[in-house]
């Protein structure tokens, strides 16, 4: 092995170790039974108290309803965004629409604006319309935020599809509705899945709307519950907080690694 | 720009837009009707997306701009640019600007350099795939979870101080989140720990799309490893680089959850960035006018940043 190779492998190993340390500490200390935590971080696993810690985190932060809520928000908003964006992409690319560029920018502009610019007007109008502190309210916001980027990906993908299939179907007298569901959706399925995964993760990870639009513990999403648990860090003890963080991260970690293929391919299209 | 997105358009009965419209032969009435119906149907397909965006994103955006010109008192009279002048007079906001700048530099440079290095070094080999996994893993965590992990590392009796004490470097042990600018720097590092993963993935996609023949030709011409990287790999990675920089820039500007869960912008208001200041002013200090002005300034910066990279991105894609 040449000197360069050795050097390179050493650098890789050091970087990987450096990166692994926080993850390793997260897992190891989430394993330490909360009662026997000594006050300073553990580096090696000894007793196995993970499930005990998780169930304590579950009780103290009311994680049950929070996980259910986040699942609802993520699934419904991501799916709705994928379909709604699919409609819009279909209309602007396949159907004869005037001023395509205008519509593109109207919808796409949403991705360019930071969330901070929407939050107070939405907060006020929610307070007026009794959408405040409701699951419907959050689903609507999350869907609206997800649509622009979903549209961008779906549109990029729709551009690469062969036009002839649609034209042939139209000649045969198929309605647009039918063309959409029976030709467009099957052809764009992989883009739709990518969009779904992206937006699922984004909604699952949201904190800001979760702490602003909600006061009830049985409506709030999971990151708001985690932030709350972290706020009680010294009372509950680190192992429980870490176990909670691990628990609420599992869905996205699993989804991310099982759908990495889709991430990569949609990023490729995206270029 | 607008021409670059008006692209392939199917031949329609009514003809294309403007100049390409069929010059002769007006369409018969039934066909006109059919075209009108097509339009309505197309409108129906677009309506949900357009309505959601207009109602939930664009209208609030306009309202926030409007609101930023009114003062914070109960009657909220029109106050010209008073809220914007806070950036010059309020020390918490100037600190926030400083922090935002630090975040921008730190969130662009670190993931870019580290991501590029790690992607290039781990592009081949089984051992490196494992190493890569270690770097990509944190990307799947949320900002809030990252904050929980790093709080555990950085608190006074946390892992970092424990290691320092163990190595006999007690003097270096400190309250990492307590003094500025150190607290902002460590949070930027925590952010880089998470964000480098996506840069690695993107750079790998880019590396794998470089045709091997190009590299072989370079090797035949006697280019050294570094020369190959500098003159062949790096230019080929330009499109990906632009995406990585743009993404990290915009994400860094908007990042909220990591800071909020780690320090809530404190101690005092020392670690606030614009994204956090906006929340703080609006919902905790109850100064909606100031909050709106901060949101508008943040939006302008994000838009400028997005413009820089979007322009390139649309070009690159060749839409």
Coordinates of C-alpha atoms in Angstrom, one line a residue:
Chain A
X1 CA 0.0 0.0 0.0
X2 CA 1.4 3.4 -1.0
X3 CA 1.9 6.1 1.5
X4 CA -1.0 8.1 0.0
X5 CA -3.4 5.3 0.4
X6 CA -2.4 4.8 4.1
X7 CA -2.8 8.5 4.7
X8 CA -6.2 8.6 3.0
X9 CA -7.5 5.7 4.9
X10 CA -6.3 7.2 8.2
X11 CA -8.1 10.4 7.4
X12 CA -11.3 8.6 6.5
X13 CA -11.1 6.5 9.7
X14 CA -10.5 9.6 11.9
X15 CA -13.4 11.5 10.2
X16 CA -15.7 8.5 10.5
X17 CA -14.8 8.1 14.2
X18 CA -15.3 11.8 14.9
X19 CA -18.7 11.6 13.3
X20 CA -19.7 8.5 15.1
X21 CA -18.9 9.9 18.6
X22 CA -22.2 11.9 19.1
X23 CA -24.3 9.1 17.6
X24 CA -22.5 6.5 19.7
X25 CA -23.0 8.6 22.9
X26 CA -26.6 9.1 22.0
X27 CA -27.2 5.3 21.8
X28 CA -25.0 4.3 24.7
X29 CA -26.4 6.8 27.1
X30 CA -30.0 6.2 26.1
X31 CA -29.3 2.6 27.2
X32 CA -28.2 3.5 30.7
X33 CA -31.1 2.9 33.1
X34 CA -32.2 6.4 34.2
X35 CA -31.9 5.5 37.9
X36 CA -28.3 4.5 37.7
X37 CA -27.1 7.5 35.6
X38 CA -24.0 8.8 37.4
X39 CA -24.2 12.4 36.2
X40 CA -21.4 12.1 33.7
X41 CA -21.6 10.5 30.2
X42 CA -21.1 6.8 29.8
X43 CA -18.9 5.6 26.9
X44 CA -19.6 1.9 27.0
X45 CA -22.9 0.2 27.3
X46 CA -23.4 -1.8 30.5
X47 CA -27.0 -2.3 31.8
X48 CA -29.8 -2.3 29.3
X49 CA -32.5 0.2 30.3
X50 CA -33.5 1.5 26.9
X51 CA -37.1 0.3 26.9
X52 CA -37.5 1.5 30.5
X53 CA -36.2 5.0 29.4
X54 CA -38.3 5.0 26.3
X55 CA -41.4 4.2 28.3
X56 CA -40.6 7.0 30.8
X57 CA -40.0 9.4 28.0
X58 CA -43.3 8.2 26.5
X59 CA -45.2 9.0 29.7
X60 CA -43.4 12.3 30.7
X61 CA -43.6 13.9 27.3
X62 CA -46.9 12.3 26.3
X63 CA -45.2 10.9 23.3
X64 CA -48.1 8.5 22.4
X65 CA -50.5 11.1 21.1
X66 CA -47.6 13.2 19.8
X67 CA -46.3 10.3 17.7
X68 CA -49.9 9.6 16.4
X69 CA -50.3 13.3 15.5
X70 CA -47.1 13.5 13.7
X71 CA -47.8 10.3 11.8
X72 CA -51.2 11.8 10.8
X73 CA -49.7 15.2 9.8
X74 CA -46.8 13.6 7.9
X75 CA -48.8 11.0 6.0
X76 CA -51.8 13.1 5.1
X77 CA -49.9 16.3 4.2
X78 CA -47.2 14.5 2.2
X79 CA -49.7 12.4 0.3
X80 CA -52.0 15.3 -0.3
X81 CA -49.0 17.5 -1.5
X82 CA -47.9 14.7 -3.8
X83 CA -51.3 14.4 -5.4
X84 CA -52.0 18.1 -5.5
X85 CA -48.6 18.9 -7.0
X86 CA -49.1 16.0 -9.4
X87 CA -52.4 17.7 -10.6
X88 CA -50.6 21.0 -11.1
X89 CA -47.6 19.5 -12.8
X90 CA -49.9 17.6 -15.1
X91 CA -51.9 20.7 -15.9
X92 CA -48.9 22.9 -16.6
X93 CA -46.9 20.4 -18.6
X94 CA -49.4 18.1 -20.3
X95 CA -52.5 20.1 -20.7
X96 CA -52.9 23.2 -22.9
X97 CA -52.5 26.0 -20.4
X98 CA -51.8 29.6 -21.1
X99 CA -49.0 31.4 -19.2
X100 CA -47.3 28.3 -18.0
X101 CA -44.4 30.4 -16.7
X102 CA -46.7 32.5 -14.6
X103 CA -48.3 29.5 -13.0
X104 CA -45.0 27.9 -12.4
X105 CA -43.7 30.9 -10.5
X106 CA -47.0 31.4 -8.5
X107 CA -46.7 27.8 -7.2
X108 CA -42.9 27.5 -7.0
X109 CA -42.5 30.9 -5.2
X110 CA -43.6 29.2 -2.0
X111 CA -40.3 27.3 -1.7
X112 CA -38.3 30.5 -1.8
X113 CA -39.9 32.2 1.2
X114 CA -38.8 31.4 4.7
X115 CA -41.4 30.0 7.0
X116 CA -41.0 32.9 9.4
X117 CA -42.8 35.2 6.9
X118 CA -46.0 33.2 7.0
X119 CA -46.3 32.3 10.6
X120 CA -47.9 35.3 12.3
X121 CA -50.6 36.0 9.8
X122 CA -51.5 32.3 9.8
X123 CA -51.4 32.3 13.6
X124 CA -53.8 35.3 13.7
X125 CA -56.2 34.0 11.0
X126 CA -56.2 30.6 12.8
X127 CA -57.2 32.3 16.0
X128 CA -60.1 34.0 14.2
X129 CA -61.3 30.9 12.5
X130 CA -61.0 28.4 15.3
X131 CA -58.5 26.4 13.2
X132 CA -56.0 27.2 16.0
X133 CA -55.0 24.2 18.0
X134 CA -56.7 21.7 15.7
X135 CA -55.3 18.8 13.7
X136 CA -57.0 20.1 10.5
X137 CA -55.2 23.4 10.9
X138 CA -51.8 21.8 11.0
X139 CA -52.5 19.4 8.1
X140 CA -53.5 22.4 6.0
X141 CA -50.4 24.4 6.8
X142 CA -48.1 21.5 6.3
X143 CA -49.7 20.6 3.0
X144 CA -49.5 24.2 1.7
X145 CA -45.8 24.3 2.7
X146 CA -45.1 21.0 1.0
X147 CA -46.9 21.7 -2.3
X148 CA -44.3 24.1 -4.0
X149 CA -41.3 21.8 -3.8
X150 CA -43.4 18.8 -4.6
X151 CA -44.6 20.6 -7.7
X152 CA -41.1 21.4 -8.7
X153 CA -40.0 17.8 -8.6
X154 CA -43.2 16.4 -10.2
X155 CA -42.9 19.0 -12.9
X156 CA -39.3 18.2 -13.6
X157 CA -40.2 14.6 -13.9
X158 CA -43.3 15.2 -16.1
X159 CA -41.0 17.1 -18.5
X160 CA -39.1 13.9 -19.2
X161 CA -42.2 11.8 -20.0
X162 CA -43.0 10.8 -23.6
X163 CA -45.9 13.0 -24.8
X164 CA -47.2 10.5 -27.4
X165 CA -48.9 8.2 -24.9
X166 CA -51.1 11.0 -23.6
X167 CA -51.9 12.2 -27.1
X168 CA -52.9 8.7 -28.2
X169 CA -55.1 8.4 -25.2
X170 CA -56.7 11.7 -25.9
X171 CA -57.3 10.7 -29.5
X172 CA -59.1 7.6 -28.2
X173 CA -61.4 10.0 -26.3
X174 CA -60.1 9.5 -22.8
X175 CA -60.9 12.4 -20.4
X176 CA -58.1 14.4 -18.8
X177 CA -59.2 13.0 -15.5
X178 CA -58.8 9.5 -16.8
X179 CA -55.5 10.3 -18.5
X180 CA -54.2 11.6 -15.2
X181 CA -55.0 8.6 -13.1
X182 CA -54.5 5.8 -15.6
X183 CA -51.4 7.1 -17.5
X184 CA -49.8 10.0 -15.7
X185 CA -49.9 8.7 -12.1
X186 CA -48.5 5.3 -13.0
X187 CA -45.7 6.8 -15.0
X188 CA -44.7 9.3 -12.4
X189 CA -45.1 6.9 -9.5
X190 CA -41.4 7.0 -8.5
X191 CA -41.3 10.8 -8.4
X192 CA -44.5 10.8 -6.3
X193 CA -42.8 8.4 -3.8
X194 CA -39.7 10.6 -3.7
X195 CA -41.9 13.6 -3.0
X196 CA -43.8 11.8 -0.4
X197 CA -40.7 10.7 1.4
X198 CA -39.2 14.2 1.3
X199 CA -42.2 15.9 2.6
X200 CA -43.0 13.2 5.2
X201 CA -39.5 13.8 6.7
X202 CA -39.9 17.6 6.5
X203 CA -43.3 17.6 8.2
X204 CA -42.1 15.1 10.8
X205 CA -39.1 17.3 11.7
X206 CA -41.0 20.6 11.9
X207 CA -40.8 22.3 15.2
X208 CA -41.8 25.9 14.6
X209 CA -45.4 25.4 13.6
X210 CA -45.7 22.7 16.1
X211 CA -45.0 25.1 19.0
X212 CA -46.8 28.1 17.5
X213 CA -50.1 26.8 16.3
X214 CA -50.8 24.3 19.1
X215 CA -51.3 24.5 22.8
X216 CA -52.8 21.1 23.7
X217 CA -50.6 18.2 24.4
X218 CA -52.9 15.9 22.4
X219 CA -52.7 18.0 19.2
X220 CA -49.0 18.9 19.2
X221 CA -46.6 17.0 16.9
X222 CA -43.7 15.0 18.1
X223 CA -40.9 17.6 17.8
X224 CA -42.8 20.0 20.1
X225 CA -43.1 17.2 22.6
X226 CA -39.3 16.5 22.3
X227 CA -38.5 20.2 22.8
X228 CA -40.7 20.1 25.9
X229 CA -38.8 17.0 27.2
X230 CA -35.5 18.7 26.5
X231 CA -36.7 21.7 28.5
X232 CA -37.0 19.4 31.5
X233 CA -33.5 18.0 30.9
X234 CA -32.3 18.4 34.5
X235 CA -35.5 17.0 36.0
X236 CA -35.9 13.9 33.9
X237 CA -32.3 13.1 33.4
X238 CA -30.2 12.7 30.2
X239 CA -30.9 9.0 29.5
X240 CA -34.6 9.6 29.2
X241 CA -34.3 12.7 27.0
X242 CA -31.9 10.8 24.8
X243 CA -34.1 7.8 24.6
X244 CA -37.0 10.1 23.7
X245 CA -34.9 11.7 20.9
X246 CA -34.0 8.2 19.6
X247 CA -37.6 7.1 19.7
X248 CA -38.9 10.1 17.7
X249 CA -36.1 9.9 15.2
X250 CA -36.6 6.2 14.4
X251 CA -39.3 6.7 11.8
X252 CA -37.3 9.2 9.7
X253 CA -34.1 7.2 10.1
X254 CA -35.8 4.0 8.9
X255 CA -37.6 5.8 6.1
X256 CA -34.5 7.7 5.0
X257 CA -32.4 4.6 4.7
X258 CA -35.0 2.5 3.0
X259 CA -35.8 5.2 0.5
X260 CA -32.3 6.5 -0.1
X261 CA -32.6 5.2 -3.7
X262 CA -35.5 7.5 -4.3
X263 CA -33.7 10.4 -2.7
X264 CA -30.7 10.0 -4.9
X265 CA -32.7 9.4 -8.1
X266 CA -34.9 12.4 -7.5
X267 CA -31.9 14.5 -6.8
X268 CA -30.4 13.4 -10.1
X269 CA -33.5 14.5 -12.0
X270 CA -33.5 17.6 -10.0
X271 CA -30.1 18.7 -11.4
Chain B
X1 CA -35.7 33.5 -16.8
X2 CA -39.3 33.3 -17.8
X3 CA -38.5 31.9 -21.2
X4 CA -36.5 29.2 -19.7
X5 CA -39.5 27.7 -18.0
X6 CA -42.0 28.0 -20.8
X7 CA -40.9 24.9 -22.5
X8 CA -42.3 22.0 -24.4
X9 CA -46.0 22.6 -25.0
X10 CA -48.2 20.2 -26.7
X11 CA -49.8 21.2 -30.0
X12 CA -53.3 22.3 -29.0
X13 CA -56.4 22.9 -31.2
X14 CA -56.1 26.6 -30.5
X15 CA -52.5 26.7 -31.5
X16 CA -49.6 27.9 -29.4
X17 CA -49.2 31.3 -27.6
X18 CA -48.8 34.6 -29.4
X19 CA -46.7 34.4 -32.6
X20 CA -47.1 30.7 -33.3
X21 CA -50.9 31.0 -33.4
X22 CA -52.3 29.6 -36.7
X23 CA -52.6 32.6 -39.0
X24 CA -55.5 31.4 -41.2
X25 CA -58.7 29.6 -40.7
X26 CA -60.6 30.5 -37.5
X27 CA -61.6 27.4 -35.5
X28 CA -65.2 26.4 -35.8
X29 CA -67.5 27.2 -32.9
X30 CA -67.6 23.7 -31.5
X31 CA -63.9 23.6 -31.4
X32 CA -63.9 26.9 -29.6
X33 CA -66.2 25.4 -27.0
X34 CA -63.9 22.4 -26.6
X35 CA -60.9 24.7 -26.1
X36 CA -62.8 26.7 -23.4
X37 CA -63.8 23.5 -21.7
X38 CA -60.1 22.3 -21.8
X39 CA -59.1 25.5 -20.1
X40 CA -61.6 25.1 -17.3
X41 CA -60.5 21.5 -16.8
X42 CA -56.9 22.6 -16.7
X43 CA -57.8 25.3 -14.2
X44 CA -59.5 22.7 -12.1
X45 CA -56.3 20.6 -12.0
X46 CA -54.2 23.6 -11.0
X47 CA -56.7 25.1 -8.6
X48 CA -55.9 23.1 -5.4
X49 CA -52.2 23.9 -5.7
X50 CA -52.7 27.6 -6.6
X51 CA -55.3 28.1 -3.9
X52 CA -53.2 26.5 -1.2
X53 CA -50.1 28.5 -2.1
X54 CA -52.0 31.8 -2.5
X55 CA -54.0 31.4 0.7
X56 CA -51.4 30.0 3.0
X57 CA -48.2 31.4 1.7
X58 CA -48.5 34.3 -0.6
X59 CA -51.3 36.2 1.2
X60 CA -49.5 35.9 4.6
X61 CA -46.3 37.0 2.9
X62 CA -48.0 40.2 1.6
X63 CA -49.6 40.8 5.0
X64 CA -46.3 40.5 6.8
X65 CA -44.7 43.1 4.5
X66 CA -47.6 45.4 5.1
X67 CA -47.5 44.8 8.9
X68 CA -43.8 45.6 9.0
X69 CA -44.6 49.3 8.4
X70 CA -46.8 49.6 11.5
X71 CA -45.7 50.1 15.0
X72 CA -46.0 47.7 17.9
X73 CA -48.5 49.6 20.1
X74 CA -52.1 48.6 20.4
X75 CA -53.3 51.1 17.9
X76 CA -50.4 50.4 15.6
X77 CA -50.1 53.6 13.6
X78 CA -48.2 53.7 10.3
X79 CA -44.6 54.1 11.2
X80 CA -42.7 54.2 8.0
X81 CA -39.4 52.3 8.4
X82 CA -39.2 52.5 12.2
X83 CA -39.2 48.8 12.6
X84 CA -36.4 48.5 10.1
X85 CA -34.3 51.0 11.9
X86 CA -34.3 48.7 14.9
X87 CA -31.5 46.8 13.1
X88 CA -29.3 49.8 13.6
X89 CA -30.4 50.7 17.2
X90 CA -31.2 47.4 18.9
X91 CA -28.1 45.6 20.1
X92 CA -29.9 42.2 20.2
X93 CA -30.7 42.6 16.5
X94 CA -27.2 43.6 15.5
X95 CA -25.9 40.6 17.4
X96 CA -28.5 38.6 15.5
X97 CA -27.2 39.9 12.2
X98 CA -23.7 39.0 13.2
X99 CA -24.8 35.5 14.2
X100 CA -26.7 35.1 10.9
X101 CA -23.5 36.0 9.0
X102 CA -21.5 33.5 11.0
X103 CA -24.1 30.8 10.3
X104 CA -24.1 31.5 6.6
X105 CA -20.4 31.2 6.3
X106 CA -20.3 28.2 8.6
X107 CA -23.2 26.3 7.0
X108 CA -21.9 26.9 3.5
X109 CA -18.2 26.3 3.9
X110 CA -18.2 23.3 6.4
X111 CA -20.6 21.0 4.6
X112 CA -19.1 21.9 1.3
X113 CA -15.5 21.2 2.1
X114 CA -16.2 18.2 4.4
X115 CA -18.8 16.8 2.0
X116 CA -16.5 17.1 -1.0
X117 CA -13.5 15.6 0.8
X118 CA -15.5 12.7 2.3
X119 CA -17.3 11.9 -1.0
X120 CA -14.0 11.9 -3.0
X121 CA -12.2 9.8 -0.4
X122 CA -14.9 7.3 0.0
X123 CA -16.0 7.0 -3.6
X124 CA -14.5 3.5 -3.8
X125 CA -13.9 0.6 -1.4
X126 CA -16.0 -1.3 1.0
X127 CA -14.4 0.0 4.1
X128 CA -15.1 3.5 3.0
X129 CA -18.8 2.7 2.5
X130 CA -19.0 2.0 6.2
X131 CA -17.2 5.3 7.0
X132 CA -19.6 7.1 4.7
X133 CA -22.6 5.7 6.6
X134 CA -21.3 7.2 9.8
X135 CA -21.3 10.6 8.2
X136 CA -24.7 10.2 6.4
X137 CA -26.5 8.8 9.4
X138 CA -27.0 12.2 11.3
X139 CA -28.6 13.6 8.2
X140 CA -31.7 11.5 9.0
X141 CA -32.1 13.2 12.4
X142 CA -34.2 16.2 12.9
X143 CA -32.8 19.5 14.1
X144 CA -34.5 19.0 17.4
X145 CA -33.0 15.6 17.9
X146 CA -29.6 17.0 16.9
X147 CA -30.0 19.7 19.5
X148 CA -30.7 17.0 22.2
X149 CA -27.6 15.1 21.3
X150 CA -25.4 18.1 21.2
X151 CA -26.8 19.5 24.4
X152 CA -25.6 16.2 26.0
X153 CA -22.1 16.8 24.5
X154 CA -21.9 20.5 25.4
X155 CA -23.4 21.0 28.9
X156 CA -21.0 21.7 31.7
X157 CA -20.9 18.1 32.8
X158 CA -21.2 16.9 29.2
X159 CA -19.1 14.6 27.1
X160 CA -16.8 17.2 25.6
X161 CA -15.7 18.6 29.0
X162 CA -15.4 15.0 30.3
X163 CA -13.0 14.2 27.5
X164 CA -11.0 17.3 28.0
X165 CA -10.7 16.7 31.8
X166 CA -9.8 13.1 31.1
X167 CA -6.9 14.2 28.8
X168 CA -5.7 16.6 31.5
X169 CA -6.8 19.7 29.7
X170 CA -9.1 20.9 32.5
X171 CA -8.3 24.5 31.6
X172 CA -10.1 24.1 28.2
X173 CA -13.3 22.7 29.8
X174 CA -15.9 25.4 29.8
X175 CA -19.6 26.1 29.6
X176 CA -19.7 25.8 25.8
X177 CA -23.1 27.3 25.3
X178 CA -22.7 30.2 27.7
X179 CA -20.3 32.7 26.1
X180 CA -20.5 34.4 22.8
X181 CA -19.1 33.8 20.1
X182 CA -18.1 30.3 21.2
X183 CA -21.7 29.2 21.6
X184 CA -22.6 30.2 18.1
X185 CA -19.5 28.5 16.7
X186 CA -20.3 25.2 18.5
X187 CA -23.9 25.3 17.2
X188 CA -22.6 25.8 13.7
X189 CA -20.4 22.7 14.2
X190 CA -23.4 20.7 15.4
X191 CA -25.2 21.8 12.3
X192 CA -22.3 20.8 10.1
X193 CA -22.3 17.4 11.8
X194 CA -25.8 16.9 10.6
X195 CA -25.8 18.7 7.3
X196 CA -22.6 17.2 5.8
X197 CA -24.4 14.0 5.1
X198 CA -26.6 15.4 2.3
X199 CA -23.5 17.1 0.8
X200 CA -21.8 13.8 0.7
X201 CA -24.7 12.1 -1.0
X202 CA -25.0 14.9 -3.6
X203 CA -21.3 14.9 -4.4
X204 CA -21.3 11.1 -4.8
X205 CA -24.1 11.4 -7.3
X206 CA -22.0 14.0 -9.1
X207 CA -18.8 11.9 -8.9
X208 CA -20.6 8.8 -10.3
X209 CA -21.8 10.8 -13.3
X210 CA -18.3 11.6 -14.4
X211 CA -17.5 9.3 -17.3
X212 CA -14.5 7.0 -16.3
X213 CA -12.9 7.6 -19.7
X214 CA -12.3 11.2 -18.8
X215 CA -10.4 10.2 -15.7
X216 CA -8.5 7.5 -17.6
X217 CA -7.5 9.9 -20.2
X218 CA -6.2 12.2 -17.5
X219 CA -4.2 9.4 -15.9
X220 CA -2.7 8.5 -19.3
X221 CA -1.6 12.1 -19.8
X222 CA 0.3 11.7 -16.5
X223 CA -1.9 13.9 -14.3
X224 CA -1.2 13.4 -10.6
X225 CA -4.0 12.7 -8.2
X226 CA -4.2 16.3 -7.1
X227 CA -4.0 17.6 -10.7
X228 CA -6.8 15.2 -11.7
X229 CA -8.9 16.4 -8.9
X230 CA -8.2 20.1 -9.6
X231 CA -8.6 20.0 -13.4
X232 CA -11.0 17.1 -14.2
X233 CA -13.1 16.2 -11.2
X234 CA -13.7 19.7 -9.7
X235 CA -15.0 21.3 -13.0
X236 CA -17.3 18.3 -13.6
X237 CA -18.7 18.8 -10.1
X238 CA -19.6 22.4 -10.7
X239 CA -23.4 21.8 -11.1
X240 CA -23.6 19.7 -8.0
X241 CA -21.5 22.3 -6.1
X242 CA -23.9 25.0 -7.0
X243 CA -26.8 22.9 -5.6
X244 CA -24.9 22.1 -2.4
X245 CA -24.0 25.7 -1.8
X246 CA -27.5 26.9 -2.5
X247 CA -29.1 24.4 -0.3
X248 CA -26.8 24.9 2.7
X249 CA -27.1 28.7 2.3
X250 CA -30.8 28.7 2.4
X251 CA -31.1 26.1 5.1
X252 CA -28.5 27.9 7.2
X253 CA -30.4 31.1 7.0
X254 CA -33.7 29.6 7.9
X255 CA -32.5 27.2 10.6
X256 CA -34.6 27.5 13.7
X257 CA -35.0 24.2 15.6
X258 CA -31.4 23.5 16.5
X259 CA -30.9 26.9 18.0
X260 CA -34.3 27.0 19.6
X261 CA -34.0 23.7 21.4
X262 CA -30.3 24.2 22.4
X263 CA -30.3 27.7 23.7
X264 CA -33.7 29.4 22.9
X265 CA -31.5 32.1 21.4
X266 CA -29.8 32.7 24.8
X267 CA -28.1 33.3 27.2
X268 CA -29.8 36.7 27.0
X269 CA -30.2 36.9 23.3
X270 CA -26.7 36.1 22.4
X271 CA -27.2 33.2 20.0
X272 CA -30.2 34.4 18.1
X273 CA -30.1 34.4 14.3
X274 CA -32.7 36.3 12.3
X275 CA -34.9 33.2 12.1
X276 CA -34.9 33.0 15.9
X277 CA -35.1 36.7 16.5
X278 CA -38.3 36.9 14.4
X279 CA -39.9 34.3 16.5
X280 CA -38.7 35.8 19.7
X281 CA -39.9 39.4 18.9
X282 CA -43.2 38.2 17.6
X283 CA -44.3 35.6 20.0
X284 CA -42.4 36.3 23.2
X285 CA -41.6 40.0 23.3
X286 CA -45.0 40.6 21.6
X287 CA -43.6 43.1 19.1
X288 CA -45.3 42.0 15.9
X289 CA -44.1 45.0 13.9
X290 CA -40.4 44.3 14.7
X291 CA -41.0 40.6 14.1
X292 CA -42.5 41.4 10.7
X293 CA -39.6 43.6 9.7
X294 CA -37.1 40.9 10.7
X295 CA -39.1 38.3 8.6
X296 CA -39.1 40.7 5.6
X297 CA -35.3 41.2 5.9
X298 CA -34.8 37.5 6.2
X299 CA -36.9 36.9 3.2
X300 CA -35.0 39.4 1.1
X301 CA -31.7 37.7 2.1
X302 CA -33.1 34.2 1.3
X303 CA -34.5 35.4 -2.0
X304 CA -31.2 37.0 -3.0
X305 CA -29.4 33.8 -2.1
X306 CA -31.9 31.6 -3.9
X307 CA -31.8 33.8 -6.9
X308 CA -28.0 33.3 -7.1
X309 CA -28.3 29.6 -7.1
X310 CA -31.6 29.1 -8.8
X311 CA -30.4 30.9 -11.9
X312 CA -27.5 28.5 -12.2
X313 CA -29.6 25.5 -11.4
X314 CA -32.2 26.2 -14.1
X315 CA -29.4 26.8 -16.6
X316 CA -27.7 23.6 -15.6
X317 CA -30.8 21.6 -15.9
X318 CA -31.3 23.1 -19.4
X319 CA -35.0 23.4 -18.9

